[in-house]
Short mmCIF file of C-alpha atoms and ligand atoms in Angstrom, two decimals:
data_model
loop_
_atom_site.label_atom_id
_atom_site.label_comp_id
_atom_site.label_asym_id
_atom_site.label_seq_id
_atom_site.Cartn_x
_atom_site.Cartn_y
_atom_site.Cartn_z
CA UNK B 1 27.13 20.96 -32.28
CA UNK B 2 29.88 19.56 -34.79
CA UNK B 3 28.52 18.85 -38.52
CA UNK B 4 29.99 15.36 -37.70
CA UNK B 5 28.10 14.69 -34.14
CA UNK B 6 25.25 15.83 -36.13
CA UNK B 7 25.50 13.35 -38.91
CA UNK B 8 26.69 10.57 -36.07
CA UNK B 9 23.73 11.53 -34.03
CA UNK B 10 21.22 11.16 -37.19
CA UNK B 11 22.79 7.63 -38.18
CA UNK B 12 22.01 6.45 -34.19
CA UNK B 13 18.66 7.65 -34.60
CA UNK B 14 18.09 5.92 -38.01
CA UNK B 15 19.23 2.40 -36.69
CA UNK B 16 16.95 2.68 -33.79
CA UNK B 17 13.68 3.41 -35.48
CA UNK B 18 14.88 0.30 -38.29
CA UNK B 19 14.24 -1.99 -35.32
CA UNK B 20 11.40 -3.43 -34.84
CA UNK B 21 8.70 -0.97 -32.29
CA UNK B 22 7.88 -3.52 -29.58
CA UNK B 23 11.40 -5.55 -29.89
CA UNK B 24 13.09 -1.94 -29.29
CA UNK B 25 10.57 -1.06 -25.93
CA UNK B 26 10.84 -4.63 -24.72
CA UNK B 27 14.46 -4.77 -24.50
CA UNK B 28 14.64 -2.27 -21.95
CA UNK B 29 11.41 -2.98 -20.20
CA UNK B 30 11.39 -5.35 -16.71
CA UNK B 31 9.02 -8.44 -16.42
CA UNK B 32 7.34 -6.84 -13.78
CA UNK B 33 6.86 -3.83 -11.95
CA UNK B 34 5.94 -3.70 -8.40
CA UNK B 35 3.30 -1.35 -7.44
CA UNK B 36 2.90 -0.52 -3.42
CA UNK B 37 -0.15 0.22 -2.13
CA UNK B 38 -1.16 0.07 1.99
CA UNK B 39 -4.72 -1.38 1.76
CA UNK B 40 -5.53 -4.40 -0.45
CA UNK B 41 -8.10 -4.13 -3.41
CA UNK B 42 -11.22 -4.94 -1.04
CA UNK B 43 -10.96 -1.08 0.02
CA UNK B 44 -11.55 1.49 -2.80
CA UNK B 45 -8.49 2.93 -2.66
CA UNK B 46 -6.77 -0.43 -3.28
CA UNK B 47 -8.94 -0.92 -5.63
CA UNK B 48 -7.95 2.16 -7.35
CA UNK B 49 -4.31 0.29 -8.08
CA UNK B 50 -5.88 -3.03 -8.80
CA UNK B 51 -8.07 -1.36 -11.73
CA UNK B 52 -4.68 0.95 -13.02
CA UNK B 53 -2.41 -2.23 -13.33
CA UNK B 54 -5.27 -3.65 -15.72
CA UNK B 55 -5.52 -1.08 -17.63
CA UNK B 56 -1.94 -0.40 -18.19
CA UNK B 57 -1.93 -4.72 -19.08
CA UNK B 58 -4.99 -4.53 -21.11
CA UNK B 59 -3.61 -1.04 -22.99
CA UNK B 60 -0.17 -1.83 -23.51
CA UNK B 61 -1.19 -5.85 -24.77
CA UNK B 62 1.20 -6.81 -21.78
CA UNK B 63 3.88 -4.95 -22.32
CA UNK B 64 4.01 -3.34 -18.89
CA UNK B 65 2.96 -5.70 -15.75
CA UNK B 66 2.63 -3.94 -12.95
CA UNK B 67 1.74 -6.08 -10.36
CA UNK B 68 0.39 -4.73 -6.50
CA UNK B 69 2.08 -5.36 -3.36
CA UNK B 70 -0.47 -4.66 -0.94
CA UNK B 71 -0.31 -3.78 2.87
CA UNK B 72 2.94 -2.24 2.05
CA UNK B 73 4.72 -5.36 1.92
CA UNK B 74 7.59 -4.26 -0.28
CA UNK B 75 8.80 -1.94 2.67
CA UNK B 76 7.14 -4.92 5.24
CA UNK B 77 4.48 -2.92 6.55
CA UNK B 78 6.36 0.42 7.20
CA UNK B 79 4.39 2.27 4.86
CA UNK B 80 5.79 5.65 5.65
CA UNK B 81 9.19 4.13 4.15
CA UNK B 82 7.38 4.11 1.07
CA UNK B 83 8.45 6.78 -1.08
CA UNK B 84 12.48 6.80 0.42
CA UNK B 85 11.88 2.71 -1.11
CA UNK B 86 10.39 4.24 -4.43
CA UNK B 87 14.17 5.94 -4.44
CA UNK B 88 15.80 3.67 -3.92
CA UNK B 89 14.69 1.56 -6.67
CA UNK B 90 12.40 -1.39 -4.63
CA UNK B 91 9.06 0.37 -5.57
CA UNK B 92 8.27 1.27 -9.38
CA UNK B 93 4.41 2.54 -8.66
CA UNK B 94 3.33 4.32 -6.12
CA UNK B 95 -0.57 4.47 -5.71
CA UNK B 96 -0.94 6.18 -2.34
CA UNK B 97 -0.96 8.65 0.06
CA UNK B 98 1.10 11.62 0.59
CA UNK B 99 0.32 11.73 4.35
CA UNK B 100 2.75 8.46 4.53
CA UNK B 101 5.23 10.26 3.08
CA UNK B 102 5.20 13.38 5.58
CA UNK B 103 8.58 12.45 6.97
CA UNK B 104 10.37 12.27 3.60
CA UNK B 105 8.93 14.94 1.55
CA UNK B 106 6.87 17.39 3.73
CA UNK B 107 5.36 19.93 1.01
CA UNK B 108 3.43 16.42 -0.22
CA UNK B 109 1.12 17.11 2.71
CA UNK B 110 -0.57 20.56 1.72
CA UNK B 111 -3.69 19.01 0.86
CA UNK B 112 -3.94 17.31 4.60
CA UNK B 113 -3.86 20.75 6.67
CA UNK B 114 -6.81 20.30 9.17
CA UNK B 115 -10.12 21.36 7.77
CA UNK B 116 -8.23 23.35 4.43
CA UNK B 117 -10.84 21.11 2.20
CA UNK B 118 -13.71 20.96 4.04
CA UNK B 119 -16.31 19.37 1.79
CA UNK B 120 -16.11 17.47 -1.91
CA UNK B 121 -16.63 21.04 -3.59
CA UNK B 122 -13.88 22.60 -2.01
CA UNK B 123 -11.75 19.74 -2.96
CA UNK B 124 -12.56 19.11 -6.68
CA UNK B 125 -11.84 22.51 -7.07
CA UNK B 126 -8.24 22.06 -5.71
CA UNK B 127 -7.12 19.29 -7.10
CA UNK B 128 -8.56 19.72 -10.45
CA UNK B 129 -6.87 23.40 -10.45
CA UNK B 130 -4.30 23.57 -13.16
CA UNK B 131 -1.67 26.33 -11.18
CA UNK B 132 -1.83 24.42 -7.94
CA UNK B 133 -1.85 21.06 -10.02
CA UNK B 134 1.44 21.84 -11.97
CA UNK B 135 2.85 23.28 -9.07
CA UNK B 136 2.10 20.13 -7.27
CA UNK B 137 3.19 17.72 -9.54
CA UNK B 138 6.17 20.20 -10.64
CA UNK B 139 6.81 18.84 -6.54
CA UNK B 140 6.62 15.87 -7.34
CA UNK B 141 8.93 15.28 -10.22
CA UNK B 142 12.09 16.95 -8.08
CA UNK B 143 11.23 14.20 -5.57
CA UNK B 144 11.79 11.86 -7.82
CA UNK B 145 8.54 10.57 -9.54
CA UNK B 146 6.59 11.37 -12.36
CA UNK B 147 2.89 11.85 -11.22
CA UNK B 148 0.10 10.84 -13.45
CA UNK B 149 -3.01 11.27 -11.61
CA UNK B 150 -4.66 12.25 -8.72
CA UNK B 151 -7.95 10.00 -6.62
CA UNK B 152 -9.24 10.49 -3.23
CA UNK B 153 -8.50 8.74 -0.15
CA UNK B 154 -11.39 9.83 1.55
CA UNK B 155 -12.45 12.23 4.42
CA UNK B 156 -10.94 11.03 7.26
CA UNK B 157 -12.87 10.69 10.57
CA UNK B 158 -12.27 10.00 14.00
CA UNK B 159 -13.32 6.72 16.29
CA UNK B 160 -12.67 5.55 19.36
CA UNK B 161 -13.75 3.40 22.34
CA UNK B 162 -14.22 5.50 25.47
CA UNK B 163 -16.98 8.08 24.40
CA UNK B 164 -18.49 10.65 22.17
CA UNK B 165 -16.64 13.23 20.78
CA UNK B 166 -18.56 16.17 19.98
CA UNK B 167 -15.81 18.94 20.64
CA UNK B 168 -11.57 19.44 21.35
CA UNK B 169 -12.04 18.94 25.27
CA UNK B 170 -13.62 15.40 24.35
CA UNK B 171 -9.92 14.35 22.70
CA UNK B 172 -8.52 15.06 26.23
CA UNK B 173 -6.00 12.38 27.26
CA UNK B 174 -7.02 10.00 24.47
CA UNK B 175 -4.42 7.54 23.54
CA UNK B 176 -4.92 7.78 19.77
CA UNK B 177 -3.39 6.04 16.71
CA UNK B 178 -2.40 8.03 13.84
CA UNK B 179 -0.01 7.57 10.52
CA UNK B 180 3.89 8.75 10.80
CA UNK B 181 3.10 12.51 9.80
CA UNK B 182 4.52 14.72 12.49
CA UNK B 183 1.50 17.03 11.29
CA UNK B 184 -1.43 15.03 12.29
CA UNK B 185 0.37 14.04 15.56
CA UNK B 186 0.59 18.10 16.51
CA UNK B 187 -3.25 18.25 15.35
CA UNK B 188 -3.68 15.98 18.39
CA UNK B 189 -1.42 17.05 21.04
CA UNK B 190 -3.39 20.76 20.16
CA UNK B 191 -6.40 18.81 21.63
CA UNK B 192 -4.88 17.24 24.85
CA UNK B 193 -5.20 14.21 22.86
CA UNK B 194 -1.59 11.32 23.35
CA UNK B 195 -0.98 10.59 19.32
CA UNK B 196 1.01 7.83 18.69
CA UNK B 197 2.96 7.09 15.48
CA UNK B 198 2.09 3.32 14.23
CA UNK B 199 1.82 1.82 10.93
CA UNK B 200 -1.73 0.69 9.74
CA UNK B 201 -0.37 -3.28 10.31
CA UNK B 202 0.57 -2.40 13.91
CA UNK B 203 -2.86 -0.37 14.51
CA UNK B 204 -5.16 -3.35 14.32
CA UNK B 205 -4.04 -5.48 17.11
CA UNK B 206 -3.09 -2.33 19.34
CA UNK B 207 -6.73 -1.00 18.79
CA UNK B 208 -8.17 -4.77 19.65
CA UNK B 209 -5.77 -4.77 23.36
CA UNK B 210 -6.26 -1.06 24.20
CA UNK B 211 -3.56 -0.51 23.85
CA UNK B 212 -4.81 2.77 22.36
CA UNK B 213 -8.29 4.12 22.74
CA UNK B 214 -8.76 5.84 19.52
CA UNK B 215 -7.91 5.75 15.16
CA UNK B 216 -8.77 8.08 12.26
CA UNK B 217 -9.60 6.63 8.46
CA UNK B 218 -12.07 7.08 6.54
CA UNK B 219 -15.44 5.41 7.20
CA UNK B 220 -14.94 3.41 4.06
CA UNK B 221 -11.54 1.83 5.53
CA UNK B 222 -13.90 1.54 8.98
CA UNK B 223 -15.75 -0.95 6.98
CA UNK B 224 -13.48 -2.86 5.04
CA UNK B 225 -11.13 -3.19 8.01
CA UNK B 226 -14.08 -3.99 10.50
CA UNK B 227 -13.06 -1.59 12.70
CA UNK B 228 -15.88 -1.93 14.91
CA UNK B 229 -14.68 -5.60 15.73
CA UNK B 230 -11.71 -3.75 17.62
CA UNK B 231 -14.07 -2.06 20.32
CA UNK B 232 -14.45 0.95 18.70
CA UNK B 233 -17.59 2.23 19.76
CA UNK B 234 -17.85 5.69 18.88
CA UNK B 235 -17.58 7.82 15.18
CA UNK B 236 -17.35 11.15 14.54
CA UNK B 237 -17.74 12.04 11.00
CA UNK B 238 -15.78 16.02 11.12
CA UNK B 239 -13.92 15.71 7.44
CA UNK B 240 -10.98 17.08 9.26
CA UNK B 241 -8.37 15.83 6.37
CA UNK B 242 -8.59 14.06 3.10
CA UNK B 243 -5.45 13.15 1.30
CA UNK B 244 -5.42 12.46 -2.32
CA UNK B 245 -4.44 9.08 -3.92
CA UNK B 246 -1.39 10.33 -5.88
CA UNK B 247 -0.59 7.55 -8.74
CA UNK B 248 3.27 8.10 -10.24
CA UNK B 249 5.64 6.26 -11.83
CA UNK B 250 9.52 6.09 -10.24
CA UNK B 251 11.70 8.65 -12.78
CA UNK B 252 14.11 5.78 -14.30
CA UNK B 253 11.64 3.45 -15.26
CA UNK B 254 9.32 6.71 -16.60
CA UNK B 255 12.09 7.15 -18.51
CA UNK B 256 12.79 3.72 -19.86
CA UNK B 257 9.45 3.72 -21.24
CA UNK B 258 8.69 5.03 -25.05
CA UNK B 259 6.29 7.91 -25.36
CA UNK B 260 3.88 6.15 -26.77
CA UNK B 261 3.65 3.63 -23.36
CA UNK B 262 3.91 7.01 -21.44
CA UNK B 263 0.91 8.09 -22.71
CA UNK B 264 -0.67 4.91 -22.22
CA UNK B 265 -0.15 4.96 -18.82
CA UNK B 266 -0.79 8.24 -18.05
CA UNK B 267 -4.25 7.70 -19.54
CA UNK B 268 -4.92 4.36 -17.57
CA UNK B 269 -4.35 6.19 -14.26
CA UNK B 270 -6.28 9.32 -14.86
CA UNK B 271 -9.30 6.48 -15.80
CA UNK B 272 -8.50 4.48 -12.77
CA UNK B 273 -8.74 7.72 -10.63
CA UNK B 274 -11.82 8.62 -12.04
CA UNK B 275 -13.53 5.31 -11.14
CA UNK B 276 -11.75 5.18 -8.12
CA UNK B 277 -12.96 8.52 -6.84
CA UNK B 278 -16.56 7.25 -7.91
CA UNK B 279 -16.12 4.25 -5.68
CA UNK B 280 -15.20 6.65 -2.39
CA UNK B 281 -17.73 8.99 -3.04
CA UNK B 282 -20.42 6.47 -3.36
CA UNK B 283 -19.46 4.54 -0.20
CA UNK B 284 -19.54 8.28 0.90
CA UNK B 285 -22.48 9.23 0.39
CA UNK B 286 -23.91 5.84 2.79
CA UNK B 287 -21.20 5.64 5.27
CA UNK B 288 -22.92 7.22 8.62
CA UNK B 289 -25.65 4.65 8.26
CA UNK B 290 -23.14 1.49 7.45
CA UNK B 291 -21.94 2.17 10.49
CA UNK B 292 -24.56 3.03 12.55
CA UNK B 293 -26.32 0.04 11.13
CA UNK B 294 -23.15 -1.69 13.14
CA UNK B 295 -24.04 -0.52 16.42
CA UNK B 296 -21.46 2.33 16.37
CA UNK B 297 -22.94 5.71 17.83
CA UNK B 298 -22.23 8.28 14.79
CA UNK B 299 -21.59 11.58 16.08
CA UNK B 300 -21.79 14.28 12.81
CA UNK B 301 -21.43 17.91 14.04
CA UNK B 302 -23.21 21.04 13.98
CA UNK B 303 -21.76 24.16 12.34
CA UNK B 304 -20.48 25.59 15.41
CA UNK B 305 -19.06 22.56 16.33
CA UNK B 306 -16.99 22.89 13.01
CA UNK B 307 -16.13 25.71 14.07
CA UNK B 308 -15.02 24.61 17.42
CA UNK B 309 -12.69 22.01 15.84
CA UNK B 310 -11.39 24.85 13.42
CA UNK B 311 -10.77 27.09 16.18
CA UNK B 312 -8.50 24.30 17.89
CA UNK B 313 -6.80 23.11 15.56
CA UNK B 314 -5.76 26.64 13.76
CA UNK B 315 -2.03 26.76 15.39
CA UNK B 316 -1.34 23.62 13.82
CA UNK B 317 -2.58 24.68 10.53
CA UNK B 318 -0.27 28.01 10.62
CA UNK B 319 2.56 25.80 11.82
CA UNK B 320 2.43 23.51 9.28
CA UNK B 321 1.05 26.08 6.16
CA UNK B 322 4.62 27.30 6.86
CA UNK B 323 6.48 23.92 7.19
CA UNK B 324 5.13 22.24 4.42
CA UNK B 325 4.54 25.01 1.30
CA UNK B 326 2.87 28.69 2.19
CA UNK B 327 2.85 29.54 -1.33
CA UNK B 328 0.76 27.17 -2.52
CA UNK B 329 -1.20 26.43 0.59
CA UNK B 330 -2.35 29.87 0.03
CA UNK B 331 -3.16 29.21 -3.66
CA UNK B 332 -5.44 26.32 -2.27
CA UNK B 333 -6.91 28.23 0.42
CA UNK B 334 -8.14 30.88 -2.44
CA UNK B 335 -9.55 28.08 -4.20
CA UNK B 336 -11.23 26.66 -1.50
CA UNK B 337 -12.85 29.93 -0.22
CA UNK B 338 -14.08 30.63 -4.02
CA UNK B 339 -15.53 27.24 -4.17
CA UNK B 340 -17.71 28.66 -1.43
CA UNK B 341 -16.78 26.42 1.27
O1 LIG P 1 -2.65 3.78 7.88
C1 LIG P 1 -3.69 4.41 7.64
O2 LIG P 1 -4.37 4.93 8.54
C2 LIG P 1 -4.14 4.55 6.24
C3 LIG P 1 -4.53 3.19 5.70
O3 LIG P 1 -5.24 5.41 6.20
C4 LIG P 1 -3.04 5.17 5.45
O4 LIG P 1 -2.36 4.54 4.68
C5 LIG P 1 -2.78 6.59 5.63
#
């Protein structure tokens, strides 16, 4: 660089730090910023936005509103537009769930390979690893958001209305529900299940007509939705995939923002994902008899059972350890198996 540009370069600097802190961030900074989210703050990982955007208001004395959309309503329901919309500039937060973004950016989806996590253990130990973690988020960025923190969506678990299922030949012909990730549709075909693609607005009414028999969420979202009003009579609780609850910021407004508001932010997520994950676990921890106490029959399965499901579902997990990232699938799976799961 020229002595000049250097000298230039200093004087810009200089007349930007003599303005006033606040008058120099709020000149750049929007009145609001709209955070998506698919389930409203009644269901813990709603909730997990509702308590970020306070903090980040409460932190930053107002200086950066972000304000929830709930039930994906910036993208009208489709939630699995959600992170193309983020792009494109109509979403500024995202507080949500990789799975919904299978069809834009696959390698997302390496925590959701059937039965890679299988218990809370195995899990924490993932997604609190620092390789797989900035390998992740390294992801992330080239997708075009910076992430901040990481909660849990919960183990998700299978219902439906026909009958118990208590191993693959049970999933035999069942029409059944499941978010726009071409991976968890393949997880049921490899069980002689039908999977259709739907987004969470459209499953509600096409679970109450029978329109199809069966749904997978985690029990907590069972309960908040009332799940059980829509004739589903039967749960089984096999952990088979649980996504995390990826907060992150679009790049050009993470970039309009000082350092000093980055860091603010970054800290109010990782504390909302903390409390956040508290809220699923707990919820966790009662779920089988919440819904029993419902009158749902609660199916939770034996080892070799596990097994059973593992064994069935294994050609989707090599398919899509290769589609989505092998590399760091792999560092997961080491993680996992260390974590003695
Ligand atoms: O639509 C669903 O099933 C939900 C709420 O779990 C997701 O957003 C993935």
């Amino acid at each position: 660089m020229k002595r000049r540009d250097l000298i230039l370069g200093g004087a810009a600097v200089a007349t930007a730090s003599a303005l006033p802190h606040a008058a120099r961030a709020q000149s750049a900074y929007k009145a609001e910023y709209k955070m998506s989210t698919v389930v409203p703050p009644m269901f813990a990982w709603g909730k997990g936005g509702a308590i970020f955007g306070d903090l980040v208001r409460e932190r930053t004395g107002g200086r950066i509103n972000i304000k929830q959309y709930p039930g994906a309503s910036l993208v009208q329901g489709q939630q699995d537009r959600e992170f193309a919309a983020m792009r494109q500039g109509v979403i500024d937060v995202l507080c949500g769930a990789p799975i919904n973004w299978a069809g834009t950016v696959r390698e997302l989806g390496v925590f959701t390979l059937p039965f890679i996590l299988p218990d809370h253990k195995a899990w924490d130990a993932a997604t609190t690893d620092p390789g797989i973690m900035s390998e992740y988020f390294d992801l992330v960025r080239k997708a075009g958001a910076e992430p901040l923190a990481v909660g849990e969506t919960g183990f998700r678990q299978i219902s439906n209305r026909m009958r118990p299922i208590r191993g693959p030949a049970d999933m035999k012909g069942l029409k059944i529900r499941v978010v726009g990730s071409p991976m968890y549709g393949e997880i049921m075909t490899s069980m002689g299940a039908n999977p259709t693609f739907m987004s969470w607005a459209d499953a509600q009414p096409a679970l109450a007509s029978g329109a199809v028999d069966a749904q997978e969420n985690p029990l907590e979202v069972f309960l908040a939705a009332k799940i059980h009003t829509l004739g589903q009579k039967f749960v089984t609780k096999w952990n088979y995939s649980n996504d995390i609850l990826l907060f992150a910021i679009a790049n050009p407004v993470w970039n309009s923002w000082t350092p000093e508001d980055q860091k603010i932010v970054r800290g109010a997520a990782q504390d909302a994902a903390r409390q956040q994950i508290a809220i699923v676990r707990k919820l966790f921890a009662d779920d089988v008899a919440a819904v029993r106490a419902l009158g749902v029959e609660v199916h939770v399965p034996s080892a070799a059972e596990m097994q059973a499901w593992r064994n069935a579902t294994r050609g989707a997990y090599t398919k899509w350890k290769d589609a989505t990232h092998p590399g760091l699938v792999a560092k997961i799976e080491q993680v996992a198996a260390r974590a003695g799961s």
